[in-house]
Short mmCIF file of C-alpha atoms in Angstrom, two decimals:
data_model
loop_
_atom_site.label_atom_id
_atom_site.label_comp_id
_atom_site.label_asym_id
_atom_site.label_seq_id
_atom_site.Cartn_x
_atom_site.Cartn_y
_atom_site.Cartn_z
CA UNK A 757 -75.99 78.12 19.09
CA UNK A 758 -76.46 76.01 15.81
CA UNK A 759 -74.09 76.18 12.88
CA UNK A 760 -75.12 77.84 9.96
CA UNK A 761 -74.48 76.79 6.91
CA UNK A 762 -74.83 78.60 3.60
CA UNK A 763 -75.90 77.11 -0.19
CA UNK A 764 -76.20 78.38 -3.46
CA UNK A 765 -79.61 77.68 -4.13
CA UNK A 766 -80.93 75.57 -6.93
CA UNK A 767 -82.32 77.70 -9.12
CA UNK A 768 -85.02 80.85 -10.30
CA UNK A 769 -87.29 81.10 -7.19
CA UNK A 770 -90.53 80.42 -9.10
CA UNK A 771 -89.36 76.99 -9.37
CA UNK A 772 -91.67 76.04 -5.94
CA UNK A 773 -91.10 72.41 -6.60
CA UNK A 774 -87.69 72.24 -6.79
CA UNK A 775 -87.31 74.83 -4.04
CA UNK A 776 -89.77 72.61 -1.52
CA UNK A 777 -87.66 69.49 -2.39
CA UNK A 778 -84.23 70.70 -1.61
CA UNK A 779 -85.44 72.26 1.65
CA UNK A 780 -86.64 68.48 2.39
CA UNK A 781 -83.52 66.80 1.13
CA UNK A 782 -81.54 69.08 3.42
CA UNK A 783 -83.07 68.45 6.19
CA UNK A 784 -82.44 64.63 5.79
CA UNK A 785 -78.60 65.89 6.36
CA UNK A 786 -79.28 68.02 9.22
CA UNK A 787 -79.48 70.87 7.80
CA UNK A 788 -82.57 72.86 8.37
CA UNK A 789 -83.89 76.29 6.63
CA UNK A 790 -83.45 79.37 8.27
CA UNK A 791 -83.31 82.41 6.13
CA UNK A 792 -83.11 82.43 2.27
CA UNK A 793 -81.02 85.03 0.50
CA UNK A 794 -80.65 86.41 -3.13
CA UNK A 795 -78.46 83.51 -4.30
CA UNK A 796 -77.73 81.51 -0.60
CA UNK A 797 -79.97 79.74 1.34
CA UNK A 798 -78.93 79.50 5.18
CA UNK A 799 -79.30 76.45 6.99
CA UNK A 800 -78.79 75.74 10.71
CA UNK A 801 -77.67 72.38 11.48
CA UNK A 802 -79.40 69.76 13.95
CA UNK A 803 -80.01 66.34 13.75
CA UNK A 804 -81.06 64.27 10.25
CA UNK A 805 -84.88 64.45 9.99
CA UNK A 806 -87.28 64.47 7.48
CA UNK A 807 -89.35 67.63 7.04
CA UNK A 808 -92.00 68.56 4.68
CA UNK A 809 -91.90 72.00 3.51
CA UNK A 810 -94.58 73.83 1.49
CA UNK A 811 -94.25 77.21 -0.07
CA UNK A 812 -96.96 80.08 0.23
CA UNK A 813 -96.84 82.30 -2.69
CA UNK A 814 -98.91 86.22 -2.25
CA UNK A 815 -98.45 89.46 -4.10
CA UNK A 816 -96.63 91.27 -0.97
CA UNK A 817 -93.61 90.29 0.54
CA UNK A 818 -94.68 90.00 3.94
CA UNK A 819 -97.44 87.32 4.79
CA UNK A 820 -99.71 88.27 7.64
CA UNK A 821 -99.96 87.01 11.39
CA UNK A 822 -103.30 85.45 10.86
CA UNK A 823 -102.06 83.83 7.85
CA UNK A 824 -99.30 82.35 9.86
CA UNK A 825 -101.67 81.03 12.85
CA UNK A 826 -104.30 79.34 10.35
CA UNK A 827 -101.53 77.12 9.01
CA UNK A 828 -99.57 76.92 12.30
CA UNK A 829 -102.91 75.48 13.76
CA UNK A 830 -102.79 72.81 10.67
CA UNK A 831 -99.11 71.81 11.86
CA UNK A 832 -97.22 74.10 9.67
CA UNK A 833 -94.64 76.26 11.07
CA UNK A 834 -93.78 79.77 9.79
CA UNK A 835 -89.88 79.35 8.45
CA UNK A 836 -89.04 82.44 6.22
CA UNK A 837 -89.69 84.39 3.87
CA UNK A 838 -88.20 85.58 -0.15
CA UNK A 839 -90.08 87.73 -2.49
CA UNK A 840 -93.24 87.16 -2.10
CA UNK A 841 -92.35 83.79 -1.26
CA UNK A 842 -93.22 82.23 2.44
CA UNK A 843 -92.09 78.89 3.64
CA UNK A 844 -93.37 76.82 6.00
CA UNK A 845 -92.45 73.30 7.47
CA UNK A 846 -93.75 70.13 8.67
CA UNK A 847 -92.22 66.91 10.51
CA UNK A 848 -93.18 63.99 8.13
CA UNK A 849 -94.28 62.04 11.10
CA UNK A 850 -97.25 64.24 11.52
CA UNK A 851 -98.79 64.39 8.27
CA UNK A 852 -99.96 67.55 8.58
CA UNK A 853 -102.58 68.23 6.06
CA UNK A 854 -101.99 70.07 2.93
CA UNK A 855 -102.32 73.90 3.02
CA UNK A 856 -103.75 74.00 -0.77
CA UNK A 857 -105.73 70.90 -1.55
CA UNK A 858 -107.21 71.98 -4.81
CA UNK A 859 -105.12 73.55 -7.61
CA UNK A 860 -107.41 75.72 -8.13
CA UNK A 861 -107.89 77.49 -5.22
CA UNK A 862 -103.89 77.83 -5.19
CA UNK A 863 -103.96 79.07 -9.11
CA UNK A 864 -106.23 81.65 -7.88
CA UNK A 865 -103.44 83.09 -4.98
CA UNK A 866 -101.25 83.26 -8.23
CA UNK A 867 -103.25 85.58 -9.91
CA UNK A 868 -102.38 89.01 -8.50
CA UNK A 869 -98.44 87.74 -8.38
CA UNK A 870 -98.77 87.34 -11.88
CA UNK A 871 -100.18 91.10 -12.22
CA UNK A 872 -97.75 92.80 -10.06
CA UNK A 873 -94.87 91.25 -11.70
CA UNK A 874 -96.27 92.28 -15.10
CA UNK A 875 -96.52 96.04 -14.20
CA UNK A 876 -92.97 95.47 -12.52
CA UNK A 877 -91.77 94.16 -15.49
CA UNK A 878 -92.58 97.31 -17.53
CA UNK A 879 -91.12 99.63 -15.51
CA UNK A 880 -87.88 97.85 -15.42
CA UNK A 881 -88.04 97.41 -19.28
CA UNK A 882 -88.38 101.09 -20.02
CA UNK A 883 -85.49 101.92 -17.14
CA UNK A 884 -82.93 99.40 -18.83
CA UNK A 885 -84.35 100.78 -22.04
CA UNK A 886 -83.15 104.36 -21.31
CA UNK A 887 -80.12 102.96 -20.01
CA UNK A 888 -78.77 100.88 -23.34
CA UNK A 889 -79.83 103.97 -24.62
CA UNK A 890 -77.57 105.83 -22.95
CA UNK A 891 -74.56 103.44 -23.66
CA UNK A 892 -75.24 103.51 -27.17
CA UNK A 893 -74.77 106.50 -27.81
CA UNK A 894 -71.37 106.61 -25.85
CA UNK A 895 -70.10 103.64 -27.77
CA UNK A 896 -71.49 105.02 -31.08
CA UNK A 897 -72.30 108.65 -31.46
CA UNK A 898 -69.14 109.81 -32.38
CA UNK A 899 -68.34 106.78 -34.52
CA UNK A 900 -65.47 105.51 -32.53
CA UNK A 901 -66.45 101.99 -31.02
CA UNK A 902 -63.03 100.44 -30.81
CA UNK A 903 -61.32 104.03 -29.36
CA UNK A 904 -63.99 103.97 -26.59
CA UNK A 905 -63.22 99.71 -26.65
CA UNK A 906 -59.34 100.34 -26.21
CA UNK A 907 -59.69 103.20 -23.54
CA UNK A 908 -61.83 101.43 -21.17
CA UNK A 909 -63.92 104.05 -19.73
CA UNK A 910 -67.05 101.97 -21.15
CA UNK A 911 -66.16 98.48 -20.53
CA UNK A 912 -67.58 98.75 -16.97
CA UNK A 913 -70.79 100.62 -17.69
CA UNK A 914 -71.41 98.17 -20.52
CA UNK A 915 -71.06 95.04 -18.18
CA UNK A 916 -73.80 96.46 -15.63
CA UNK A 917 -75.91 96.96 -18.68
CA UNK A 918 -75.86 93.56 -19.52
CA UNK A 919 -76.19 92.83 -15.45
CA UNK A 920 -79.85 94.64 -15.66
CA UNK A 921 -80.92 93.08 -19.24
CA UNK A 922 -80.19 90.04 -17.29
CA UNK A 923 -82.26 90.83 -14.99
CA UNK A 924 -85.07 91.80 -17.43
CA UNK A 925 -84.39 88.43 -18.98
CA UNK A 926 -85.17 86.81 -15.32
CA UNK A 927 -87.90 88.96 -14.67
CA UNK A 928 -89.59 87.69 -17.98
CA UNK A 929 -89.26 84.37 -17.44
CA UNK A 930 -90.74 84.48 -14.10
CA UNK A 931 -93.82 86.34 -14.90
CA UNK A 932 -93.66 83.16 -18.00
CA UNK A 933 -93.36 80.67 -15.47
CA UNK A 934 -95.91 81.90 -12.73
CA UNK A 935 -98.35 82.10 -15.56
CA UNK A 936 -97.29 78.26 -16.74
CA UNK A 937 -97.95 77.30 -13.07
CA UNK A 938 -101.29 79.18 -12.65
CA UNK A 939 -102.47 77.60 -15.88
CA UNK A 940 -101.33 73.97 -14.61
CA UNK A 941 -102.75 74.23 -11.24
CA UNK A 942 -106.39 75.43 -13.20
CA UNK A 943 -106.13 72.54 -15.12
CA UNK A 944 -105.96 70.44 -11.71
CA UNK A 945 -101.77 69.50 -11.44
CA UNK A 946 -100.77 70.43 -7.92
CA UNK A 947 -97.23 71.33 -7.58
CA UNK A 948 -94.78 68.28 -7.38
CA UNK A 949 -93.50 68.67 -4.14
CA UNK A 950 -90.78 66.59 -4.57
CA UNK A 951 -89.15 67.78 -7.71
CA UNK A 952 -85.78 66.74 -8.80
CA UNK A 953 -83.40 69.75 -8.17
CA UNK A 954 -80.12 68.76 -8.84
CA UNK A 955 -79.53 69.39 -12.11
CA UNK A 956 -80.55 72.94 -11.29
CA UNK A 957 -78.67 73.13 -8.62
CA UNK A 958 -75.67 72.07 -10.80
CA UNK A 959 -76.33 75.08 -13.42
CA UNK A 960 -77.19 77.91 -10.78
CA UNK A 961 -73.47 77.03 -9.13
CA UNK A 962 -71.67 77.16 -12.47
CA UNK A 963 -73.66 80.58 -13.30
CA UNK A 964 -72.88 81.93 -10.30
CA UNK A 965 -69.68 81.21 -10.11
CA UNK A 966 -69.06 82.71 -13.24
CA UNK A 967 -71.40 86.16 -12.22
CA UNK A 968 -70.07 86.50 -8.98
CA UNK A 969 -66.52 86.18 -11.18
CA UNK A 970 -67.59 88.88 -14.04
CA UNK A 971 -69.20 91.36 -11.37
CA UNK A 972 -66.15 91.30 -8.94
CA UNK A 973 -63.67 91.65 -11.98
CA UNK A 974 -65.93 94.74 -13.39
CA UNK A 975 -66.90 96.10 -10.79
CA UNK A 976 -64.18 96.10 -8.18
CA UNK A 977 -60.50 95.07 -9.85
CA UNK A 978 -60.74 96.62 -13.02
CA UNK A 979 -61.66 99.91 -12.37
CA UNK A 980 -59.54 99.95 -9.20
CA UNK A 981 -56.57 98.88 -11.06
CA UNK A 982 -57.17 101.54 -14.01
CA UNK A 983 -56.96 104.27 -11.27
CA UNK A 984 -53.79 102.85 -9.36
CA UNK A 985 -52.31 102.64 -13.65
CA UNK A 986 -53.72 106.85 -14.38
CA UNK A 987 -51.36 109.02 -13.78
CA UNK A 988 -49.62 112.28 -14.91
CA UNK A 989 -45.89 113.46 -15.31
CA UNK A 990 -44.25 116.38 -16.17
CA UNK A 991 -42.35 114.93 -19.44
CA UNK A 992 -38.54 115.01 -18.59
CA UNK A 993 -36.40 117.39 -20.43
CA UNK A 994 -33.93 114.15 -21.85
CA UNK A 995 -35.49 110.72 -21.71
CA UNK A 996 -35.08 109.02 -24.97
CA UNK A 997 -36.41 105.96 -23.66
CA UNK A 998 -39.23 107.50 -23.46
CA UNK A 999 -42.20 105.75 -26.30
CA UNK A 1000 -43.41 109.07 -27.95
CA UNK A 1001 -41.91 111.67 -30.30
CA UNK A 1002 -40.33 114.58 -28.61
CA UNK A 1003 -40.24 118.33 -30.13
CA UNK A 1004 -36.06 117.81 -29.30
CA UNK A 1005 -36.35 114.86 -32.01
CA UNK A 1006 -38.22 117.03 -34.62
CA UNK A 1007 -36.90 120.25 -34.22
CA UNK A 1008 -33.10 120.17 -33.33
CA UNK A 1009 -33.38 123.93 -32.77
CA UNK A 1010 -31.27 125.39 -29.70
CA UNK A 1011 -32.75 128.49 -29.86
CA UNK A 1012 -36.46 126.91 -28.56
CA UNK A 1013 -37.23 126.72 -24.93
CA UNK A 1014 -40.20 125.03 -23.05
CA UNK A 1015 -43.52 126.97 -23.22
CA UNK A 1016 -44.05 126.12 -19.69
CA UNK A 1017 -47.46 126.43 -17.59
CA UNK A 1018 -46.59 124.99 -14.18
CA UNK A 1019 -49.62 124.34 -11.94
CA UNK A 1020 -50.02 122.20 -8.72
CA UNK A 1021 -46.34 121.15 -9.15
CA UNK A 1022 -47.57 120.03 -13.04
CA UNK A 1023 -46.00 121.93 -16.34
CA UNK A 1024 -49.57 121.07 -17.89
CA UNK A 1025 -48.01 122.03 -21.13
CA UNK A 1026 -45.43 119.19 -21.51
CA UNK A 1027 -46.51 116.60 -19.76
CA UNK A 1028 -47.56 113.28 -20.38
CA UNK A 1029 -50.47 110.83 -18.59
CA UNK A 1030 -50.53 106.79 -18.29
CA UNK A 1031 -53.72 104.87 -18.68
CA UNK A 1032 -54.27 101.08 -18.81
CA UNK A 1033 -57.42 98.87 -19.64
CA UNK A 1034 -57.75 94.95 -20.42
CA UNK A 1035 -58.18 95.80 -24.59
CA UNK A 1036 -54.61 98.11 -24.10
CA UNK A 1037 -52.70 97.74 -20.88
CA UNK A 1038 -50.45 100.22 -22.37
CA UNK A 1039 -51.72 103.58 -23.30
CA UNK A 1040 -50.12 106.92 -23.02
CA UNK A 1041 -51.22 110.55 -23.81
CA UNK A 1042 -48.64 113.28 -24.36
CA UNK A 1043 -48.83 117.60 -25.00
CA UNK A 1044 -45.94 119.35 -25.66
CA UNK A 1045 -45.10 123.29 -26.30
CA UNK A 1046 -41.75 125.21 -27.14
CA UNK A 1047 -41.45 128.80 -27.42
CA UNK A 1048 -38.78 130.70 -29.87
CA UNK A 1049 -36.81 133.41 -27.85
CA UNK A 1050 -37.87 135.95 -30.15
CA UNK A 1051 -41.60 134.74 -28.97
CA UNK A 1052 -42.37 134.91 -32.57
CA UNK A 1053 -42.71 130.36 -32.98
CA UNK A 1054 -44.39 128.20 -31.13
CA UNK A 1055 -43.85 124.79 -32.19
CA UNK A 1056 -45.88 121.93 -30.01
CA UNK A 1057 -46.75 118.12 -30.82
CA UNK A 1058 -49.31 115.91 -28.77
CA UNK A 1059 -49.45 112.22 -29.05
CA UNK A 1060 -51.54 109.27 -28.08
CA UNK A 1061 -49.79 105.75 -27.97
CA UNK A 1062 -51.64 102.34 -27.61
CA UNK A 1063 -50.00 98.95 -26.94
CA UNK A 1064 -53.07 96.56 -28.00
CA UNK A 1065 -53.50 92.97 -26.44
CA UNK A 1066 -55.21 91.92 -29.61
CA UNK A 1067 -53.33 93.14 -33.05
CA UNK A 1068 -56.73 92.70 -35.16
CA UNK A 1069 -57.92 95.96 -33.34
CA UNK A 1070 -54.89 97.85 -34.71
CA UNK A 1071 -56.23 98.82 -38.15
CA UNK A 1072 -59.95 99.47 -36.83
CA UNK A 1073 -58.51 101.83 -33.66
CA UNK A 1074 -56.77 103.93 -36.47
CA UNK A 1075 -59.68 104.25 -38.51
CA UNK A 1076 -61.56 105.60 -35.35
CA UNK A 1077 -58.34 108.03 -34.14
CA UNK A 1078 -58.40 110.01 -37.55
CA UNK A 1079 -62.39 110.28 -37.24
CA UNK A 1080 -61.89 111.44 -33.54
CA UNK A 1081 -59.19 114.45 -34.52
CA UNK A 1082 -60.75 115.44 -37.30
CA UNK A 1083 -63.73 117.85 -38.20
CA UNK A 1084 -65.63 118.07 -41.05
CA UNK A 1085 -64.79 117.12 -44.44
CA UNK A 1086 -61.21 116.67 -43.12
CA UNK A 1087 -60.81 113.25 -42.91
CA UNK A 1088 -61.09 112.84 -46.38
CA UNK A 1089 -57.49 114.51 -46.98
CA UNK A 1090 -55.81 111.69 -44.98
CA UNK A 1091 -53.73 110.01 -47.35
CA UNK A 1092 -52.70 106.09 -47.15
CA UNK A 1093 -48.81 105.85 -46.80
CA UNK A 1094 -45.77 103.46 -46.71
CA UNK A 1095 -43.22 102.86 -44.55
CA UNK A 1096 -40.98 99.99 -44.84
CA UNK A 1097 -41.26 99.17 -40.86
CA UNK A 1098 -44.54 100.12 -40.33
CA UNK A 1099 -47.96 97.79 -40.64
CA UNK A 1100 -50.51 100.45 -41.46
CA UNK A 1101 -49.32 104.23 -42.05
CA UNK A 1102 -52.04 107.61 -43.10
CA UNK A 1103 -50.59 111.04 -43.22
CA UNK A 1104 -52.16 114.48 -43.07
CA UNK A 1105 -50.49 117.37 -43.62
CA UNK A 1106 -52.38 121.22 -43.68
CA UNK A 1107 -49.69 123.73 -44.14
CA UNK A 1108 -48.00 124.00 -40.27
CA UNK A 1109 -50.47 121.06 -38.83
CA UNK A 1110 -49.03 117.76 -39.50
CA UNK A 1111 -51.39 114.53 -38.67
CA UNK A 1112 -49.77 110.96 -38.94
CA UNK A 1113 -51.87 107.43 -37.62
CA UNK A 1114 -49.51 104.32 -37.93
CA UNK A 1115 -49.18 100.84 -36.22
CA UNK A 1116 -46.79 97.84 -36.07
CA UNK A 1117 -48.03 94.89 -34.90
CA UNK A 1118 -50.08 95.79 -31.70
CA UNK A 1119 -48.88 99.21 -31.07
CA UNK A 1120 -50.75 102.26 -32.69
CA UNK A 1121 -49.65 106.00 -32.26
CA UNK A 1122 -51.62 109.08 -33.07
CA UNK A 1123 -49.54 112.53 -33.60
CA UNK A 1124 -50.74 115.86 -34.19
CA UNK A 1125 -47.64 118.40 -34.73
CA UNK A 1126 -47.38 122.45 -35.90
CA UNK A 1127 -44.54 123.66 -36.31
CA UNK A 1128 -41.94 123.96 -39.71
CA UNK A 1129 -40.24 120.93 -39.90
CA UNK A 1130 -40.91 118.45 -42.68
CA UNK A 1131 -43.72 115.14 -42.17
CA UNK A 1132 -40.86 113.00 -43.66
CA UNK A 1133 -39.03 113.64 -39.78
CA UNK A 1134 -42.31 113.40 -38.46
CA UNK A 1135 -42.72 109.80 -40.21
CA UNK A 1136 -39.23 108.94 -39.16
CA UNK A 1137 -39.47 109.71 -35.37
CA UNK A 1138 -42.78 108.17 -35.18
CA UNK A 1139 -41.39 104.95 -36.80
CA UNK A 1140 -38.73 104.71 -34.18
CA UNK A 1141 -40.62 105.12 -31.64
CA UNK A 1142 -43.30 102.68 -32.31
CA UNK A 1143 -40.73 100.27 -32.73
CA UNK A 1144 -39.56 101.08 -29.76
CA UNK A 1145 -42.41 100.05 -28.11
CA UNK A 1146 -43.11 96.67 -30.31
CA UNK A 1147 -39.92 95.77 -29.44
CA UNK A 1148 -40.36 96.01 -25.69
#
């Protein structure tokens, strides 16, 4: 059984030139046609020899027996098929005659291509439409861009977006270059069949390279890594290593005791989770609840900690935390503070609910406390902790 051999393929397939040429060029290696994929072409190897190919272009992607025997019977053999793309081939030796001889004739075969991939082209436009639609409003609707940048959960949906406006892109220029050709072949220009090809060849390579690279990383490692990084613990009764502000640290009150809610092994009330993504590999989300023995306070505090890759999203992410955890007219009674270790530091207080968003270099925290104690311990734990991370 012959070798096969598979090649990225020069370029778009309504490029029939360039297409017939490298199937010719091949062949003077050995390497013949056999089947042509959406980005490979397979080749079985034989012996050097110099084949003609010619490509049959219809408006369904199968081309019909009797179609096949009226060009067989003209010395051209049935190869494959690709869209609505057919192939046939020729040894040079026989100088088999030409299957269009007048342009056109052939411009006419292009006509109800050109039609189908028009309507085609709608339909996709107002499905990728709906789509970015879609994604817009989860990157935007809420007004927190760089909080839905940082968390991930978008990144992948956005990059097959831009894999089917791509494809809108392509399907455009086809249905531009189909009607190019038909107009060239009515003006009496038959296809070069010898087209130069390898400049194409040289760009489809590097772009596929780098889509095949984008689509695997997207699609396959990144979200699989994400999962294997999500995770949830019960938080640990004494961990001071750990990054976030404990209600130990702000309360110093013996007489409080977890608030506990244990279910599937889980005390969903003080726990925290672990997330990653490429804009913050280190992200963590923390709840925590203490009850008073006379039942009569219930401190708790919940956190969210980010450790950016890029610092310049710092200030924007805590622009978007205060607008997520906040309702209303609230955000307005966030005041600017300082702190003399902090970058960036905003305070809220509301009788028992104390808010605080601050940062230090790449690290930004998010707190939300009620309970008595003062915002200045608050501040203070907050600061040690995000330096406890920056330092890291």
């Amino acid at each position: 059984m012959a070798k096969t051999v598979r090649k990225i393929r020069p370029t778009n397939y309504w490029r029939i030139g360039e297409h017939e040429s490298w199937f010719s060029d091949m062949s003077l290696q050995g390497l013949h046609l056999h089947k042509m994929g959406t980005n490979l072409a397979h080749f079985k190897k034989g012996d050097p020899k110099r084949i003609e190919y010619r490509i049959e272009v219809t408006d369904k992607k199968l081309i019909t027996n009797e179609q096949i025997d009226l060009y067989e019977e003209n010395g051209w053999e049935y190869v494959t098929s690709y869209q609505w793309f057919h192939v046939f081939s020729s040894p040079a030796e026989t100088n088999a005659p030409e299957i269009h001889t007048d342009p056109a004739e052939q411009a006419f075969t292009l006509q109800r291509l050109y039609k189908k991939l028009v309507f085609n082209l709608v339909w996709v436009s107002l499905g990728v439409a709906l789509i970015l639609g879609m994604l817009l409003a989860m990157w935007f609707l809420d007004g927190t861009p760089v909080l839905r940048l940082v968390e991930g959960y978008v990144v992948q949906q956005s990059t097959l977006t831009i894999l089917y406006i791509y494809y809108v892109i392509n399907a455009v220029k086809a249905m531009l270059a189909i009607k190019e050709l038909k107009k060239s072949l009515n003006e009496g220009k038959a296809i070069n069949h010898h087209a130069p090809w390898k400049k194409s060849l040289k760009k489809n390579g590097a772009f596929s390279v780098v889509f095949i690279g984008i689509i695997l990383a997207n699609g396959l490692i990144m979200p699989f890594y994400q999962l294997k990084k999500m995770d949830t613990f019960t938080l640990p009764k004494n961990d001071e290593n750990l990054p976030f502000v404990r209600l130990a640290d702000i309360e110093q009150n013996p007489q409080l005791n977890r608030d506990e809610y244990y279910t599937d092994e889980f005390d969903w009330a003080n726990r925290y989770t672990t997330n990653w993504s490429i804009f913050a590999p280190v992200q963590f989300e923390t709840e925590e609840m203490w009850l008073e023995e006379s039942g009569t306070y219930s401190p708790s505090v919940s956190s969210e900690i980010y450790n950016l890759t890029f610092q310049a999203f710092a200030k924007p992410l805590l622009s978007d935390l205060m607008e997520w955890h906040t309702y209303g007219d609230e955000r307005g009674s966030f005041i600017e503070s300082k702190h003399p270790v902090l970058d960036y530091l905003v305070i809220h207080e509301d009788e028992e609910m104390k808010q605080l968003v601050a940062s230090k270099d790449k690290v930004v925290m998010y707190i939300r406390y009620y309970g008595y104690a003062e915002l200045d311990v608050l501040v203070e734990n907050a600061a040690q902790k995000i330096m406890l991370l920056a330092e890291s």
